[in-house]
XYZ file of C-alpha atoms in Angstrom:
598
model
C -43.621 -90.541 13.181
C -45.469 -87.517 13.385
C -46.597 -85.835 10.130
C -44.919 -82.831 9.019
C -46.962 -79.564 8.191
C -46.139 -79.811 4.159
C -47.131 -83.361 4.022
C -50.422 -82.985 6.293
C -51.351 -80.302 3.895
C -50.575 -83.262 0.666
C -52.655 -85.558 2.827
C -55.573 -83.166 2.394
C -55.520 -82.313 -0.807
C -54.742 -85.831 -2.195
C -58.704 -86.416 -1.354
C -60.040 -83.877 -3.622
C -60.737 -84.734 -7.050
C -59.738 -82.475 -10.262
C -61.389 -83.514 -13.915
C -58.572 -82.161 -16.281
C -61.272 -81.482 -19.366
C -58.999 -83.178 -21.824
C -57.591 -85.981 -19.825
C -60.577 -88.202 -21.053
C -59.776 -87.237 -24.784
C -56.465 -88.293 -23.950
C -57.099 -91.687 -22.351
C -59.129 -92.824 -24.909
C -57.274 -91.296 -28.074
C -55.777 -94.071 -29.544
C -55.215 -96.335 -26.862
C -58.208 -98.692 -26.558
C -57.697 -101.952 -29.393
C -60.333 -104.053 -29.988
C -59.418 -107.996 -28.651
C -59.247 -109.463 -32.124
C -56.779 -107.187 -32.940
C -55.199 -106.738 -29.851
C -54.408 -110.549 -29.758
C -53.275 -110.258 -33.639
C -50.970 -107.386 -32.184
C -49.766 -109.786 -28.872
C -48.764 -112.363 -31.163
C -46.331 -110.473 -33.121
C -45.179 -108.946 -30.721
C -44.294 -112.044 -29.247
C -43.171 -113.097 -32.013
C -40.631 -110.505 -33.038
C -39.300 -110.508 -29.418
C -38.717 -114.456 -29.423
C -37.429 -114.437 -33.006
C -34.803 -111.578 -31.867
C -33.976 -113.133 -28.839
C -32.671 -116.431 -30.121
C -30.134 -115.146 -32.204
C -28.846 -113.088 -29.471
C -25.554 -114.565 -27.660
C -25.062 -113.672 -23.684
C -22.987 -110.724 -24.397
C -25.904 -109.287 -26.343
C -28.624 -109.647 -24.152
C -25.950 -108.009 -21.459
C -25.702 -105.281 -23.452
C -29.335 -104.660 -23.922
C -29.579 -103.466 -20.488
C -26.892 -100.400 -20.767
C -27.734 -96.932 -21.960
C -24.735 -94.777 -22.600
C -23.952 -91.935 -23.386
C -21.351 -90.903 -26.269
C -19.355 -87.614 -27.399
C -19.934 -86.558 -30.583
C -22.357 -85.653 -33.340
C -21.878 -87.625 -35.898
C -21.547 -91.837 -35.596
C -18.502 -92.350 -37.526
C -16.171 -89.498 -36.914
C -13.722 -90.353 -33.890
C -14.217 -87.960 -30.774
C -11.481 -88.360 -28.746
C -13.211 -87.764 -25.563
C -14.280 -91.043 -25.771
C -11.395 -93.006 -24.909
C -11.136 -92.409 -21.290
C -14.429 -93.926 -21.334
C -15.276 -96.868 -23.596
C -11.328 -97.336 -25.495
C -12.763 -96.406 -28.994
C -13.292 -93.251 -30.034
C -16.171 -93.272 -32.635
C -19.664 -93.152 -31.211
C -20.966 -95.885 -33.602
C -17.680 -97.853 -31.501
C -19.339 -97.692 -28.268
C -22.834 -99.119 -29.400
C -20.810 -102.126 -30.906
C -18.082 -102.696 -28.431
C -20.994 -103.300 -25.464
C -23.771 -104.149 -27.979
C -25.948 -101.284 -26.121
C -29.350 -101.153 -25.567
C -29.894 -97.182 -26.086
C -27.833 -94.042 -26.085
C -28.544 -90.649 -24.344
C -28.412 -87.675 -25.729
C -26.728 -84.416 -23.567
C -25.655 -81.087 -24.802
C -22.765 -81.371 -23.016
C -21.530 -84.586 -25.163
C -22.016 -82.534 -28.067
C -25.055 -84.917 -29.320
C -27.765 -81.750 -30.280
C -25.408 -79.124 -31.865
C -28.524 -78.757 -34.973
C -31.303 -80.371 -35.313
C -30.398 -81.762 -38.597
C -27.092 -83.032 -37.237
C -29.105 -84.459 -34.590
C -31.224 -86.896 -36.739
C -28.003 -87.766 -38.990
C -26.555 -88.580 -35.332
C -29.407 -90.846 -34.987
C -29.553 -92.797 -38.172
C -25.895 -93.498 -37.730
C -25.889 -95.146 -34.147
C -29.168 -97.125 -35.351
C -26.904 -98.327 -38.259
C -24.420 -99.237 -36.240
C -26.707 -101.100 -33.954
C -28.440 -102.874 -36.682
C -25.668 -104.048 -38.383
C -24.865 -107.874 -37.689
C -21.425 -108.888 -35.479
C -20.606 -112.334 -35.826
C -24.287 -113.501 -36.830
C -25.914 -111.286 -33.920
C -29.626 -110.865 -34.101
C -30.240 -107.082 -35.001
C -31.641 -105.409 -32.516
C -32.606 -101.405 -32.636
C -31.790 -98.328 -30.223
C -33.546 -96.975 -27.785
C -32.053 -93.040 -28.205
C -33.443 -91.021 -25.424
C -32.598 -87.577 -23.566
C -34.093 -85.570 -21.301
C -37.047 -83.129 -22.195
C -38.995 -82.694 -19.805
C -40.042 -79.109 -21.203
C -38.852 -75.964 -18.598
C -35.575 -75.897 -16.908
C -34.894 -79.697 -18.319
C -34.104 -79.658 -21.739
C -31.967 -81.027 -24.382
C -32.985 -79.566 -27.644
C -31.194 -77.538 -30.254
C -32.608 -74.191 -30.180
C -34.802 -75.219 -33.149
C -36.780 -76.975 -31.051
C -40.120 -75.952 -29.271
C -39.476 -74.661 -25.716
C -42.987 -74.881 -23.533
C -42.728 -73.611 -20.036
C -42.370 -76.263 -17.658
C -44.400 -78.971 -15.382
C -45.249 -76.602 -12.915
C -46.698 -73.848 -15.296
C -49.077 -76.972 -16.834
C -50.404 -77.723 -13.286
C -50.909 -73.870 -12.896
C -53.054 -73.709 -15.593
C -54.937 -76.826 -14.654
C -55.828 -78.185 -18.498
C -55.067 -81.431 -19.298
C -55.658 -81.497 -22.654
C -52.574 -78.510 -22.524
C -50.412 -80.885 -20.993
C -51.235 -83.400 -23.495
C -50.757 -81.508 -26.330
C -47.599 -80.189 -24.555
C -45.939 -83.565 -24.645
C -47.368 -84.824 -27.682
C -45.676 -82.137 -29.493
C -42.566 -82.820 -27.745
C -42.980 -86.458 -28.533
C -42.931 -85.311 -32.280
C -40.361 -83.221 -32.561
C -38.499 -85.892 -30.442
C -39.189 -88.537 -32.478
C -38.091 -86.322 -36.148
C -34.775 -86.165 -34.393
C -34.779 -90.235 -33.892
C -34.936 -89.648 -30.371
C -37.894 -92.606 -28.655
C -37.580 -92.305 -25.205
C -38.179 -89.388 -23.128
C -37.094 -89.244 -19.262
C -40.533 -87.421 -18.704
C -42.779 -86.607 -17.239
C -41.751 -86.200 -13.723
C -44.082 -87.755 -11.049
C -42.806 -86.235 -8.256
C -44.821 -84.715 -5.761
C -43.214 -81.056 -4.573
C -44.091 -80.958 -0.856
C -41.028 -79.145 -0.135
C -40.235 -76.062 -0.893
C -36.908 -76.129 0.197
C -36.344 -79.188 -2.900
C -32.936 -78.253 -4.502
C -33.736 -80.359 -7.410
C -37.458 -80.913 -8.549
C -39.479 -77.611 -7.647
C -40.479 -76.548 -10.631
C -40.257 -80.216 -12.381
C -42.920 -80.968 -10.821
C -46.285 -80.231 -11.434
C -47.669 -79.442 -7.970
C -47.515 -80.559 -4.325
C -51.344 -82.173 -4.718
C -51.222 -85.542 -5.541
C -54.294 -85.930 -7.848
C -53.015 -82.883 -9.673
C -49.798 -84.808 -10.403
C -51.484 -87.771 -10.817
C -53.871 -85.825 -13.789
C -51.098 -84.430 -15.488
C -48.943 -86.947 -15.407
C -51.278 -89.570 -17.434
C -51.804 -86.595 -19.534
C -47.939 -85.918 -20.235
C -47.697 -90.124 -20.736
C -50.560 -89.979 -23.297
C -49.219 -87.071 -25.575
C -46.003 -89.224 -25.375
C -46.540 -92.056 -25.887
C -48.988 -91.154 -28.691
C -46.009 -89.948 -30.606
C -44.452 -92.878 -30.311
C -42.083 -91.695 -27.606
C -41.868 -94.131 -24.610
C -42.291 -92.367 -21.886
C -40.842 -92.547 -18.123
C -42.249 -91.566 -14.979
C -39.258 -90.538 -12.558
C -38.394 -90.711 -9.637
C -40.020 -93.726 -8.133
C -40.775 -93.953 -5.130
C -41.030 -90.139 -5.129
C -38.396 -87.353 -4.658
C -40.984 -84.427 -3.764
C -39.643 -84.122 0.151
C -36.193 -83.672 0.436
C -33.783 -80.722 0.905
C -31.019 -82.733 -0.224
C -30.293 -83.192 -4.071
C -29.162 -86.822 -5.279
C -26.481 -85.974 -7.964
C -24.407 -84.429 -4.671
C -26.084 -86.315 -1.973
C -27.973 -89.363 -0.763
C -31.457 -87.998 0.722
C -33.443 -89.947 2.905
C -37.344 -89.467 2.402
C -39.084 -89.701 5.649
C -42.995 -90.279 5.067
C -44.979 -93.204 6.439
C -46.313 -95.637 4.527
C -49.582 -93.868 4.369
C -47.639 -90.440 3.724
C -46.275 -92.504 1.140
C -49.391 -94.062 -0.542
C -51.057 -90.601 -0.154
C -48.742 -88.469 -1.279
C -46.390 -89.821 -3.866
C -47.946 -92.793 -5.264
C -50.576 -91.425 -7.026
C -48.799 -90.074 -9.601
C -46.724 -93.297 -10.346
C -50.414 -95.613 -10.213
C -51.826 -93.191 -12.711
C -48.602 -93.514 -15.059
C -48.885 -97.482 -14.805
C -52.663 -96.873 -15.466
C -51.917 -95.360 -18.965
C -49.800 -97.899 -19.822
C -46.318 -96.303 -19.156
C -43.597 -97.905 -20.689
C -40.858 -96.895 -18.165
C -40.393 -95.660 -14.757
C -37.047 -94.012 -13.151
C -35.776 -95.402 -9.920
C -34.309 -92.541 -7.291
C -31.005 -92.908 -5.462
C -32.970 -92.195 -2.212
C -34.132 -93.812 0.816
C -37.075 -94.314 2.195
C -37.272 -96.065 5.559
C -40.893 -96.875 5.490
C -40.687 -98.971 2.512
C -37.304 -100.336 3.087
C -35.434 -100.132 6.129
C -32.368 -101.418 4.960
C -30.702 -97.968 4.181
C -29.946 -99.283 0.370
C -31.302 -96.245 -2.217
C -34.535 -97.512 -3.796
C -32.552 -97.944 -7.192
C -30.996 -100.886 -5.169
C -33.694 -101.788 -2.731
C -35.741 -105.002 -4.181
C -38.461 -104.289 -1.329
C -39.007 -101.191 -3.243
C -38.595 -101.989 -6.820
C -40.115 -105.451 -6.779
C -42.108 -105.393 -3.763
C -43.873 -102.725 -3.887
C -43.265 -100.965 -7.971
C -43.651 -104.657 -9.305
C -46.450 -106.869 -6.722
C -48.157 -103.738 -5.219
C -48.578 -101.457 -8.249
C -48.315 -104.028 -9.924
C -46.194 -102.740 -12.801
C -44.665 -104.997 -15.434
C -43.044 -102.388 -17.889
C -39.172 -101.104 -18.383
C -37.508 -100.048 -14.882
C -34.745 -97.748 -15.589
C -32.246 -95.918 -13.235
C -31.628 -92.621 -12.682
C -28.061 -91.638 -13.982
C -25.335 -94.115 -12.048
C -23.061 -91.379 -12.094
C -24.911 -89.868 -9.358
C -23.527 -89.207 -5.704
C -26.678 -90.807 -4.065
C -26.253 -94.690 -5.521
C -22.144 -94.391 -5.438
C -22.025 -94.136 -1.764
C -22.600 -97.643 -0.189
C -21.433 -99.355 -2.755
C -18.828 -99.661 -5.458
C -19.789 -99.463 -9.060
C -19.712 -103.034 -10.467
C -21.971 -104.259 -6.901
C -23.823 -101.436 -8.003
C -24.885 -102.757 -11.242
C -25.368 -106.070 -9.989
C -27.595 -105.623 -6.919
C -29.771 -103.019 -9.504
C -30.795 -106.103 -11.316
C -31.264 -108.049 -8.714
C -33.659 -105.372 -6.932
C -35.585 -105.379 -10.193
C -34.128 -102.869 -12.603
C -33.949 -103.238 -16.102
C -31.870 -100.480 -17.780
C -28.695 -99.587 -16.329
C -28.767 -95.657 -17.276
C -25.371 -94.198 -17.905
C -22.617 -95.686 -16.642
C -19.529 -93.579 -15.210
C -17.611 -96.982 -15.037
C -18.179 -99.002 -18.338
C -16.130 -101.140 -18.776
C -16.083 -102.260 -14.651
C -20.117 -102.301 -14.652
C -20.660 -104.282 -18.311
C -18.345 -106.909 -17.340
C -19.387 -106.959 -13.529
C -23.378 -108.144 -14.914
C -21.551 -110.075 -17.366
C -19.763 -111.924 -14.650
C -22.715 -112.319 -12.525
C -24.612 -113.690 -15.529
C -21.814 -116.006 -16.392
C -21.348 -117.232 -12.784
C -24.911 -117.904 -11.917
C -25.584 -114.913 -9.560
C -28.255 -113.531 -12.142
C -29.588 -116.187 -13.975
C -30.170 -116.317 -17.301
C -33.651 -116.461 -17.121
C -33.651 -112.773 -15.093
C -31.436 -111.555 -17.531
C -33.873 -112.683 -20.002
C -37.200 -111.146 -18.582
C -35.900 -107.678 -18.738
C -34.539 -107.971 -21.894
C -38.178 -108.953 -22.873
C -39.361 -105.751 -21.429
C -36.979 -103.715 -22.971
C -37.514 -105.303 -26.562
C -41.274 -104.813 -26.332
C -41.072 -101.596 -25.375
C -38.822 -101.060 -28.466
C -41.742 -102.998 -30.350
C -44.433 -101.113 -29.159
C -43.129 -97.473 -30.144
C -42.376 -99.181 -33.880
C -38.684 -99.568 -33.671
C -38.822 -102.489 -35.160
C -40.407 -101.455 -38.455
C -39.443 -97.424 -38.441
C -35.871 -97.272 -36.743
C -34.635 -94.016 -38.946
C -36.198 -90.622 -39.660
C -36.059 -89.120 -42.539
C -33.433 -85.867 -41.861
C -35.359 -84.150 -44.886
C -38.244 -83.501 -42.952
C -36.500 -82.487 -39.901
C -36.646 -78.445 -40.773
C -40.716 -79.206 -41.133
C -41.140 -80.146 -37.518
C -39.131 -79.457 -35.073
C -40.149 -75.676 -33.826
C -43.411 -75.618 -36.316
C -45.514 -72.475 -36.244
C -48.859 -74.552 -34.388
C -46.100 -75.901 -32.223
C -44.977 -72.471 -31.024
C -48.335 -71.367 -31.150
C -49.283 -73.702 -28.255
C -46.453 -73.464 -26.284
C -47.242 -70.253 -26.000
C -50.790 -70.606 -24.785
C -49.220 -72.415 -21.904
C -47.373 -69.572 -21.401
C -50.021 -67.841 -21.644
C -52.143 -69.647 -19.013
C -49.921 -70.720 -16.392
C -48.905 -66.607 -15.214
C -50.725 -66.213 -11.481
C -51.586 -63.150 -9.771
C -51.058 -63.585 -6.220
C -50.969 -60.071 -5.056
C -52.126 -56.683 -6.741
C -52.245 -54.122 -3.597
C -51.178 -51.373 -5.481
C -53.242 -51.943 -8.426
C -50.642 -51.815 -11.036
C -51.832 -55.226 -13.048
C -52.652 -54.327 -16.018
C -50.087 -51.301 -15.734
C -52.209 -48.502 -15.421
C -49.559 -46.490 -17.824
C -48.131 -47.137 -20.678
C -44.242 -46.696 -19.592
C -42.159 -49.890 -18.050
C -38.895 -50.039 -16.719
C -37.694 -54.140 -16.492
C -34.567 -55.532 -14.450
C -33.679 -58.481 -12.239
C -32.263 -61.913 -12.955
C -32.036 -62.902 -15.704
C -30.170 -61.074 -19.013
C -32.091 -63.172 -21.026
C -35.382 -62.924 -19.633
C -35.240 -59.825 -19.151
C -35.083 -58.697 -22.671
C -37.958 -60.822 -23.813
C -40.173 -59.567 -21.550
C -39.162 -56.065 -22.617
C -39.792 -56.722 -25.429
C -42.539 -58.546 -25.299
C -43.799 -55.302 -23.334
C -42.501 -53.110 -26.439
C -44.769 -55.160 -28.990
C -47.926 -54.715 -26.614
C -47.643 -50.901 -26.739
C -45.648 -50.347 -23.529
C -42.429 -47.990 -23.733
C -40.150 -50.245 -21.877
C -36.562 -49.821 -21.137
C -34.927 -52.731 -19.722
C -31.396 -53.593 -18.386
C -30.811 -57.252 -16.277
C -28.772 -57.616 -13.099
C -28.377 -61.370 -12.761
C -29.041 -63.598 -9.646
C -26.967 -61.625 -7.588
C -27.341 -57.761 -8.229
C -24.329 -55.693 -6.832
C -24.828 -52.047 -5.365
C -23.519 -50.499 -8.789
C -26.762 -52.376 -10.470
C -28.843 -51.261 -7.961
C -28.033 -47.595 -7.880
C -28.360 -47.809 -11.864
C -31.685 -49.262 -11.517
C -32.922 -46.870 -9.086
C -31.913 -44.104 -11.838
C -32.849 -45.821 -14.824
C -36.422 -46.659 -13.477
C -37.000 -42.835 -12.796
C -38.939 -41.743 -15.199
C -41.178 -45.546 -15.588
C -44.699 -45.361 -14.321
C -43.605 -49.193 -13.398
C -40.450 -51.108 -12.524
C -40.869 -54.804 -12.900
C -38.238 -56.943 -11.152
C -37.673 -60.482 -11.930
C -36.693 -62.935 -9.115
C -34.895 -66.089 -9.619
C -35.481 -68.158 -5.978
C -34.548 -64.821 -3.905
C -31.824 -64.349 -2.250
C -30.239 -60.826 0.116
C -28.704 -59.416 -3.292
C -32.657 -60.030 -5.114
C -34.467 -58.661 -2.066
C -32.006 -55.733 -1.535
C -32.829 -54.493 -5.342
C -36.678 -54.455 -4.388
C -36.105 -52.485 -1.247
C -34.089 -50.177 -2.572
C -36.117 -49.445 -5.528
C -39.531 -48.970 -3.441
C -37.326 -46.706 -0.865
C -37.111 -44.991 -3.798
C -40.618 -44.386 -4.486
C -40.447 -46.672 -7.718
C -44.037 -48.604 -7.891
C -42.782 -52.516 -8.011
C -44.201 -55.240 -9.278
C -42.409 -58.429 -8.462
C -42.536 -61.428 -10.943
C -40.350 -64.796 -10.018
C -39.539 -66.394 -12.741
C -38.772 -70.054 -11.218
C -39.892 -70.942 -7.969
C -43.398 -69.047 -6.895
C -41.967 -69.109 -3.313
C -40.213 -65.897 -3.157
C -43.060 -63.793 -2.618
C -42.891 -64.938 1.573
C -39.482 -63.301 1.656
C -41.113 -60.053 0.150
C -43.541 -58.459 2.629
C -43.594 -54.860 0.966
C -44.450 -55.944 -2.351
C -47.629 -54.453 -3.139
C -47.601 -56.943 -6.708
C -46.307 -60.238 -7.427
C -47.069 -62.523 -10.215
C -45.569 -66.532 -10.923
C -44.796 -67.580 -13.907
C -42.530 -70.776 -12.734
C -40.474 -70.749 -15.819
C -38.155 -67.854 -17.406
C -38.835 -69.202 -21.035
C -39.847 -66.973 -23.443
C -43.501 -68.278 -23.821
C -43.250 -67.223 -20.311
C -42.430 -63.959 -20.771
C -44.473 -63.021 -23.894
C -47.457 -64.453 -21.075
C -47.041 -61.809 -18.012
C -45.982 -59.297 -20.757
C -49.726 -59.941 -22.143
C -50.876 -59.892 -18.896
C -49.177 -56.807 -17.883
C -50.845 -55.022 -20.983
C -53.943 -55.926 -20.233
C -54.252 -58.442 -23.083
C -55.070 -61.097 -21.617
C -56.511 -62.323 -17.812
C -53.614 -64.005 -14.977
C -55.482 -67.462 -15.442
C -52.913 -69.309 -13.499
C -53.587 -70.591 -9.599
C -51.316 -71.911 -7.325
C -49.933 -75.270 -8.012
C -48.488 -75.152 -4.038
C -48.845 -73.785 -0.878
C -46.384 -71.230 -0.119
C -45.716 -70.833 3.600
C -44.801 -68.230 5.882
C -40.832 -67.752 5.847
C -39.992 -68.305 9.595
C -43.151 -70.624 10.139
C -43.531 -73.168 7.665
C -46.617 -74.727 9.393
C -48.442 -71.557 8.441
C -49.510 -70.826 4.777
C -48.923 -67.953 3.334
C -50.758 -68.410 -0.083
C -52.918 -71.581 -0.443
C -52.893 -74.007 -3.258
C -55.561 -72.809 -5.590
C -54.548 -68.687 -4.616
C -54.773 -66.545 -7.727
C -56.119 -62.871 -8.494
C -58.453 -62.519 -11.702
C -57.577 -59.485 -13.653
């Protein structure tokens, strides 16, 4: 196979070298033991897992490789949504009826309505898990979710918001993405939460990617690979297990798994060039998990199975090759891209037998619990497979202190989550990551002190008004959405009038974004163009005489180009990417590494 432009241009850059000026800090913070005590450490370790593990029946150990999720916010009130589900209707029900492993955490199950009611949530599922059945050993909860910081996040709005993957590897510091995920890993672990699906290892070759882009922290493999042992350290540090996702790598495909089943089409060497780096470096810090993808990739297995079924993949190459001996988890099993070969009890089967260890949210319960059951029961796993991963999964538990420290104390809760150093470093990645790609018309900083702001985003749109306001700027503001109709437009046009400035937020462009811009530098209005998610659009806006990326609408985000805009601080960011040309994709546009000082 011949390679493809995008991953010729990952090929090159996955042989230069980046020093992140923290990452050392970060590697050695904590993390080196000296052998006396590291052996003192292996033995009870060892001990606790073989002490828990022989007072757990077949049923148990089963259940230690499910993580569910569960409506509700509080452990003992029945939610009847529920039922369809599991058959009970009290979250502390589920964890007992299938003597689960760990819980997830979504918005949507009504699991983070407060912060406070979060942590109660916690302590009430770990009580449920802890308490004895029928002489059961007592085993604790993983409780996970996922916050990967940006456009993935689970958090009550207490919580600090930093900008994103994507805006880290913009700003190329290390130690930032560290601290980043350590503070996450805190406020994280005040809720009870000890497992966080992050960071993401994927490397973003395509540009066309429906569902990583801005997840990810670059398309240059070392620059992954950097921040991704960064991310694992700040994690882990907090006592948060962390989990690289999505092995082997979902960075080239135009086709999104939850809808789809994508098929990844690098050589080997593409492969070991381009997305393995970031997964070696995770297993290098020590990672204790890494997500599987419902994907395919012929060069590794030509079978057609996704990798989260493929054992070439998971224990050929994730286990011999790399070598990695920690907690293999799936990506949801819910998802369109593992459901279509199979049916969902084979599915859970042939998962272990590929390699995996956590079966991650089940959209068949009952049918996938008593499917491994079965298999245990009739020989087709044996016992002594079933018993290795639960191993894994109990050390991991033991190694982030679940064993000791299973609650949190819901007192303190209000003290950490969202603390004022907290916010005050999420913004300096906001801060950091805002790149300058184009200034033709010399409006950055604005050269006058009057702003008009619109585009996508109501939200968005308002903070960096006002963020605009604080700096000194008069700014008027009013958003359009993703899709601006010709009423907007004509009220933008006449609302930016009397603005030395009109500043237009893009959200991955489409004709309605584009036709705002045109319309409004037809009309003599001096644009600058800022997109707010995917740094791409700027190759489907030739006339734009100023463009900044942010890659992330938060409001760190937007308090960071408003800064810029005013002059208060320098566009520090450079490209995480290449962007190519729109109707030639072999040609680049803007190179990885592009970015304007002003």
């Amino acid at each position: 196979m011949s390679t493809s432009p995008r991953s010729q241009h990952a090929l090159n850059v996955s042989r230069r070298t980046f020093v992140g000026s923290g990452l050392a800090v970060a590697a050695g913070a904590g993390l080196a033991t000296a052998p006396s005590t590291a052996n003192a450490a292996g033995k009870d370790r060892a001990s606790w897992i073989n002490a828990t593990m022989a007072k757990m029946t077949t049923e148990q150990l089963v259940g230690q490789l499910f993580v569910m999720h569960v409506y509700g916010s509080d452990a003992d009130v029945a939610d009847q949504r529920n039922v369809p589900d599991y058959g009970v209707a009290k979250p502390s029900e589920v964890v007992e009826k299938y003597r689960l492993g760990g819980v997830i955490y979504f918005a949507w199950a009504g699991n983070l309505p407060t912060a406070v009611q979060c942590a109660k949530l916690s302590n009430g599922l770990q009580k449920a898990s802890l308490t004895p059945r029928r002489r059961e050993a007592q085993v604790p909860l993983t409780i996970s979710t996922d916050q990967e910081t940006g456009i993935v996040v689970r958090l009550p709005a207490e919580a600090t918001l930093f900008p994103g993957a994507m805006s880290l590897g913009a700003g190329r510091d290390t130690q930032l993405t560290t601290d980043t995920y350590a503070i996450t890993g805190t406020e994280l672990r005040a809720l009870g939460i000890n497992v966080d699906y992050a960071p993401d290892a994927d490397v973003n070759v395509n540009p066309a990617n429906p569902v990583i882009g801005v997840r990810s922290f670059s398309s240059n493999p070392q620059l992954v690979a950097d921040h991704v042992a960064a991310g694992v350290a700040g994690l882990q540090s907090a006592k948060v297990s962390a989990c690289a996702k999505h092995f082997p790598g979902h960075g080239d495909t135009d086709v999104d798994s939850h809808t789809g089943f994508p098929v990844i089409t690098h050589t080997r060497q593409e492969w070991e060039e381009i997305d393995a780096p970031p997964f070696r470096a995770a297993i290098d810090m020590g990672i204790d998990s890494i997500m599987t993808a419902h994907l395919a990739v012929p060069a590794l297995d030509p079978s057609g199975d996704p990798a989260t079924l493929s054992k070439p993949i998971l224990t050929g190459v994730l286990r011999d090759e790399l070598g990695y001996d920690g907690v293999v988890v799936t990506d949801s099993l819910g998802m369109a891209g593992v459901r279509e070969k199979y049916g969902d009890a084979e599915v859970a089967v042939k998962a272990i037998e590929a390699g995996v260890d956590v079966l991650l949210n089940s959209p068949a319960a009952d049918v996938q619990w008593n499917a491994v059951l079965n298999a245990v029961r009739t020989g087709r796993i044996s016992k002594r497979r079933l018993e290795t991963s639960v191993r894994r999964i109990l050390g991991m538990k033991y190694d982030r202190g679940l064993h000791e420290s299973p609650y949190v104390d819901v007192d303190k809760v209000s003290s950490v989550i969202g603390a004022a150093d907290h916010q005050a470093r999420a913004q300096q990645a906001g801060d950091r990551a805002v790149t300058l790609l184009v200034d033709d018309a010399g409006l950055v900083p604005l050269p006058q002190k009057t702003a008009y702001v619109t585009g996508a985003g109501d939200s968005s749109v308002a903070a960096l008004a006002a963020g605009l306001t604080a700096a000194g700027i008069t700014t008027t503001s009013q958003g359009t959405g993703t899709s601006p109709t010709a009423r907007q437009i004509s009220q933008a046009v006449v609302a930016s009038a009397r603005a030395s400035a009109t500043i237009v937020l893009t959200n991955n462009v489409n004709a309605a974004q584009k036709s705002l811009i045109t319309t409004l530098i037809d009309a003599g209005r001096k644009v600058i163009v800022v997109a707010v998610r995917n740094p791409y659009d700027i190759n489907q806006l030739p006339g734009v005489g100023s463009y900044l990326a942010t890659y992330s609408s938060t409001p760190v985000a937007m308090k960071g180009v408003a800064r810029v805009l005013a002059g208060t601080i320098p566009a520090a960011g450079r490209l995480p990417v290449d962007i190519p040309a729109a109707d030639d994709p072999t040609k680049t546009l803007y190179p990885y590494g592009a970015g304007l000082d002003r």
